[in-house]
Amino acid sequence: KKTEARKEGEILIGFSSRDLSAEYTAKLSEAVVDYANTKPGVKLVMVDAQSDVQKQFSQVENFIAQKVDAIILNPCELEASTPAVDRIKASGIPLVLVNQVTKSAGDSYIGSNDFDAGRIAMEAIAKKLKGQGGVLMLHGIMGTSAQLQREAGAREVFAKYPGLKLVDHQTASWDRAKAMALTENWIQAHKGKFQAIFAHNDEMAMGALLALERAGLKKDVTVIGIDAIAQALTAVKEGRLDATVFQDAVGQGKGSVDAALLLAKKQPCPKETMIPFKLVTRDNLSEFLK
Amino acid sequence: MPALDRNLLHRFGLLLVILLVGLALSLWTDTFLSLANFTNVARQVSINGILAVGVTFVLLTAGVDLSLGSVVALSGVACATFAHPGEYSVFVPIAVGLLTGTACGLVNGVLVTRGGVAPFIVTLGMMTIARGLALIFSGGRPVANMSNELTALAGDIWGIPIPVLCFAGVAFVAWYFLRNFRLGRHIYAVGGNENAARAAGVPVERVKLLAYGLCGLLTGLAGVVLAARITTGQPNAGQAYELDAIAAVVIGGTSLAGGVGTITGTLLGVLLIGVINNGLDLMGVSSYYQAVIKGVIIVGAVWLDRRQARS
Amino acid sequence: MPALDRNLLHRFGLLLVILLVGLALSLWTDTFLSLANFTNVARQVSINGILAVGVTFVLLTAGVDLSLGSVVALSGVACATFAHPGEYSVFVPIAVGLLTGTACGLVNGVLVTRGGVAPFIVTLGMMTIARGLALIFSGGRPVANMSNELTALAGDIWGIPIPVLCFAGVAFVAWYFLRNFRLGRHIYAVGGNENAARAAGVPVERVKLLAYGLCGLLTGLAGVVLAARITTGQPNAGQAYELDAIAAVVIGGTSLAGGVGTITGTLLGVLLIGVINNGLDLMGVSSYYQAVIKGVIIVGAVWLDRRQARS
Amino acid sequence: MLRALELRKDFGGLTVLQSTSVDFRPGEVHALMGENGAGKSTLMKVLAGLYRPDGGHIEWRGGHADFASPHEALVAGIAMIHQELMPILDLTVAENITLGAEPCDRLGRIDKEAQLHRASELLGELEADIDPSRLMRTLTVAQTQVVEIAKALGRNADVILMDEPTAALSDHEVAALFRFIARLKARGVTIVYTTHKMDEVFRLADRISVLRDGNLVGTAPASEMNPAKLITMMVGRELADVFPVRQPPTDEILLEVSGLTREPSYRNVSFQVRRGEVVALAGLMGAGRTEVASAIYGLQPASSGQIRLNGRAISIRNPQDSLSAGIGMVTEDRKGLGLIPALGVGQNITLTALRNFSKGQFLDHTAEAAAVGAQMAEFSIKSSGTSQPISQLSGGNQQKALLARCLLGAPQLIILDEPTRGIDIGAKAEIYALIQKLARAGKAVLLVSSELPEVLSLAHRIVVLRRGSVSATLEATTTDQETVLRHAMPL
Ligand SMILES: Nc1ncnc2c1ncn2[C@@H]1O[C@H](COP(=O)(O)OP(=O)(O)OP(=O)(O)O)[C@@H](O)[C@H]1O
Ligand SMILES: Nc1ncnc2c1ncn2[C@@H]1O[C@H](COP(=O)(O)OP(=O)(O)OP(=O)(O)O)[C@@H](O)[C@H]1O
Ligand SMILES: [Mg+2]
Ligand SMILES: [Mg+2]
């Protein structure tokens, strides 16, 4: 018996997640799956592209071969994922892009702009330092869209505040342990010359935080990350982490499933739903803790 | 030669596993058994296939190449840099990509043969060096805006994807070369017993250099094909591709100790990995479980294969 | 035994490179040459060091273990799951972490010895399986909320970081074991010539199982130490740790073909990698160039080392 | 036409060849003699381009020759049969034989017909019955050696260096090789020949050069030499009778093998060995002697049949079983089943009996060093120290080290498969004496040897195998070479 045979009238949605080992995307993907489960008559298949454009392309082709009713794509890259989007559009299957745009547009986009995230975080640092001081930046994996855009957003802020100095910047590949080691080395190299650390994600921010705390330097240094993962929120609550930037994973997840269903039923659906980033500090924390 | 023809039969266990997996997938899903999906699988395995054929040469000489993934990225970036529309003929970016790959392969080969450094270390070094160079040349940003002539390389001819044709062509030439050419047999001899080969007058150093060079050339080709497929030269592309490629080759019966292995085996290994990836996606298995199942099938397939080979 | 004692002198080229790199760093930066920074380097190399010592056993038997990174993650997750404050004594999570690692190692060992599957394939399978299990057990989320007793494992005693003490202890025991235990000698014999070892009455299968088991135990330890250090069980931790660990061992003169190598060599390899990473960070070299420079130094160090060993 | 002029070769401070000058004439068979470790193989390897000399030079066809690789030497017309067998196990016999000189078309494609034809032609000339399309892996040691010989002979070289080519061969193949050598001589080919089999030297050689400790002792026409004189030159002293006297064995049966079978190699093999007795397994190459011996030692257990030791039936699945039952063995495949190449001589010697030098798991390095020292002296093993990797020892010294390993465990039954292969005449005498000493001490020895004189003079009884079955059991004192051969020959 074909257990996978589709029941009459059931809507099948294919969802390719960029990388389930990254906490933010994992949260987003979980929201997509959970929300789809609450919808009767909907079956959602999730696959993990593990940050590999080519792998994600293959997954998209597999969805097309399955003749799914709609595809939700969380693209790996801005440029490189474009052919996958084009292939879907050529097949006529409705496409929802979530959390990352590509050169070609889908039928609907749900998300936020990584450029803004970098800008918001850096603005918060600038405000905290009153426009004066040294900053260290922890990059994600070099060349990925999120890294490039978060860096660009931050750089815009540096341009605005001549008093802010980028003391050093280096990749820690989104990884907490690597960020920790890197921060330890920076503490040796630049002790006293930096007042803030901006990490491209919360994982790395947590690593930087642990290294600073272990060296007894946290009180002198502002640390801000992006994503508002659970541990970061707790750390903000405990007053250890200064701030993080909230990206509404659940909102994006739900929005993309809704959009996919509308498109699958050939109903009108907004071209773009922007879910803005929000800075999370101790003051507005209660909004974000469930 | 019996030593080679035996191979398909020899790899009967592997073929059996592939057929079993295929059968299971045909029963479980109604999408696996279709021409469109077979084209899909073929297209999806072609890059790993080209890499696997390339690294077969190196593994046969008892070497290893860990730099495949990074060199794919570097060649892709190099190719894309010369592929902006209206600048050069389409052959220039292709040649640049192939040459970049070949150059990396030859550097590996020279360090292994002249430098006497273990292939593991040489190619691990090349892995980080090529990645760094790809980032430097591209400024860390994807190199986009590629001409349509080049991206057409990822399209179809007579309904068959060009990457698949590339893979098939590469595999056939490699098979013929290893089987019928003196240099091909010398690759086996060097891997089987380097001292014996040297004592018999085989130019061991040249043979190894050739193997690394060929591997580099095919890695460059994979880089060009990937760039065409994703329409960008992506400096962080190809992460861990070497593992999939080497896994395919070893699954196909090539010994990491050198001297034993065939292209047909490599093809079966590539196919097994491709079918598993495709099938698990089609079945909608959750990704966490996909990882576990994939690992179990690969180890199980090789175990079965070796068990029947022994009996 | 001289065969072992010779080692430090033998590895003179490597020591030279480390000293040269250290000297250059002391001149270029005013931060490298300080007790605080040495503690730093020691702390940062300790996890890779523990893994490298573990995988030395496996490499000596002519095997390989690609599952290190994933097993680190799995052991870390397992440990963190039992480390919530006030639930169990601190020994429970530690034991769970060590047992998880050991179990993975033993499964590898059994598949290699009883199953007759190539170590590369077995441990590649374990690499994806352990990663999948780590994600399944943790639901894909970091396991946080660890007790202070456990995270204190990443702290200091008498000003020395506990991970460094663990590493030093492990290295000493491993060195002593390989040198003075019958089983240690057997590991060399099995790696040197498995058939001859069997003919000489060495229980080859048991020796290999032991090597994989010990490697697993140390991988579990690394998982526990890492979890304590980053105060979470991270299912996606440890990516590619196996490459750094194996690189350190091979840089230290252990042959991937088995039978040759020492713990002192491994320590030097670990140190070289640690010093390069630390130094490039201190010098503020851009990430792109770091990759290139790191690759060049590693290949260069091994080249120098082998050159002087030959002369 | 080929001359070595004051050649010197050092290995890390150790001078192995010191200013050795020899000249080799066209069409002569020039025997190179000397004890184990005298430097014969090293001299040949320098001539064949495998080692670069550290001093002196080679003169070839009137000019200076500086071979950077064996390839260059081969092109110049110098080929070598190596003492160390170097099969490429996963290629076919034909591919091994034609390696480096494959018949090719202009594109570089191998003409496989011609390749097979060339291989069978060469094997035919050596009168060896080996299918050239078989994988090397399936060959016995003896067959492998024939292939090595064919490989070198197939190069049509003007000088062929033969380093103990007959070590693993039985009389039939040796005779075929000698006929081949005679044909080569007639064509003016120079043969440089090394062996430890005295009779061969005087059957073959035109001139003889003797090396001792890397120095040339002298060169003389074979007609002016006799065995005693040659041995004196080699060893530096006179040698008493090579074969010691046999003592009668006891009546106590130590080993009893009955109905041992493993198709297709051997079937229904039964014999007994008493304490104090030396029993030889004789037969032609491929008769199954090695396989029977391996079954008793557990390397390749038999599929049926019984092995009784001291009257008790024992089950032997692997060497651990046989070792703990008191059976030790020195295998014929020195490289594959004997040496741990990277370990030192000392560690190789103590490997089997390591338990005796440890308390629990802890090694007692002092006791181990003492035992190593004693064994190295007892077997006069020549090395630059106990930690020199055994792979760097000369072939004969490697063999002695493996004997030392086997006897260090003090086994009751000692199985020796071709124990004197590659061992010089002096050391051979020591091993013969040792075998009798073991017998006198109440141990039992099962000897497999292809050298019939050795078998006849050492063994008390001879079990002759013919195609895997026992064809006769003979009393050594009342039989002769012809009788043994008659029983060994296929009907
Ligand atoms: N690669 C090497 N490194 C160090 N020492 C070596 C090496 N090869 C040979 N030797 C040493 O050189 C000496 C001569 O060795 P060689 O093999 O030439 O002896 P041989 O006369 O052929 O002896 P045999 O009759 O035992 O074959 C030996 O003492 C040996 O230990
Ligand atoms: N590894 C092997 N694989 C396949 N066949 C083998 C193998 N080893 C031996 N044989 C075959 O088994 C038979 C017996 O070989 P064995 O080595 O016991 O002969 P032997 O009498 O000891 O002769 P010798 O040692 O002189 O070659 C031969 O026909 C041989 O071809
Ligand atoms: Mg010799
Ligand atoms: Mg034999």
PDB file of C-alpha atoms in Angstrom, chain C residues 195-196 198-200, chain D residues 141 290 293-294 297 299 319 328-339 399 402-403 405-406 415-421 448:
ATOM      1  CA  ASN C 195      47.889 -10.211   9.467  1.00  0.00           C
ATOM      2  CA  ALA C 196      51.291 -10.587  11.029  1.00  0.00           C
ATOM      3  CA  ARG C 198      47.181 -12.048  14.161  1.00  0.00           C
ATOM      4  CA  ALA C 199      49.699 -14.719  13.250  1.00  0.00           C
ATOM      5  CA  ALA C 200      51.762 -13.698  16.275  1.00  0.00           C
TER       6      ALA C 200
ATOM      7  CA  VAL D 141      54.708 -17.496  -2.373  1.00  0.00           C
ATOM      8  CA  THR D 290      51.876 -24.736   3.828  1.00  0.00           C
ATOM      9  CA  ALA D 293      50.891 -26.405   8.577  1.00  0.00           C
ATOM     10  CA  SER D 294      48.715 -23.261   8.677  1.00  0.00           C
ATOM     11  CA  TYR D 297      48.665 -23.307  13.716  1.00  0.00           C
ATOM     12  CA  LEU D 299      45.931 -19.425  10.466  1.00  0.00           C
ATOM     13  CA  PRO D 319      46.864 -18.633  16.380  1.00  0.00           C
ATOM     14  CA  GLY D 328      54.513 -22.027  17.604  1.00  0.00           C
ATOM     15  CA  MET D 329      55.142 -21.354  13.937  1.00  0.00           C
ATOM     16  CA  VAL D 330      57.429 -19.441  11.605  1.00  0.00           C
ATOM     17  CA  THR D 331      55.501 -18.864   8.395  1.00  0.00           C
ATOM     18  CA  GLU D 332      56.950 -18.863   4.906  1.00  0.00           C
ATOM     19  CA  ASP D 333      55.395 -15.479   4.110  1.00  0.00           C
ATOM     20  CA  ARG D 334      57.864 -13.349   5.990  1.00  0.00           C
ATOM     21  CA  LYS D 335      56.540 -10.027   4.831  1.00  0.00           C
ATOM     22  CA  GLY D 336      52.829 -10.738   4.853  1.00  0.00           C
ATOM     23  CA  LEU D 337      52.519 -12.819   8.006  1.00  0.00           C
ATOM     24  CA  GLY D 338      55.720 -12.168   9.886  1.00  0.00           C
ATOM     25  CA  LEU D 339      57.135  -8.688  10.112  1.00  0.00           C
ATOM     26  CA  GLN D 399      64.186 -14.386   9.157  1.00  0.00           C
ATOM     27  CA  LEU D 402      61.148 -14.239  13.372  1.00  0.00           C
ATOM     28  CA  LEU D 403      62.661 -17.538  14.497  1.00  0.00           C
ATOM     29  CA  ARG D 405      60.140 -14.593  18.163  1.00  0.00           C
ATOM     30  CA  CYS D 406      58.692 -18.064  17.751  1.00  0.00           C
ATOM     31  CA  ILE D 415      56.236 -25.576  12.962  1.00  0.00           C
ATOM     32  CA  LEU D 416      58.859 -24.212  10.629  1.00  0.00           C
ATOM     33  CA  ASP D 417      57.781 -23.377   7.078  1.00  0.00           C
ATOM     34  CA  GLU D 418      60.877 -22.857   4.969  1.00  0.00           C
ATOM     35  CA  PRO D 419      62.879 -21.669   7.985  1.00  0.00           C
ATOM     36  CA  THR D 420      66.198 -21.321   6.213  1.00  0.00           C
ATOM     37  CA  ARG D 421      64.895 -19.394   3.263  1.00  0.00           C
ATOM     38  CA  VAL D 448      58.293 -27.791   5.772  1.00  0.00           C
TER      39      VAL D 448
END
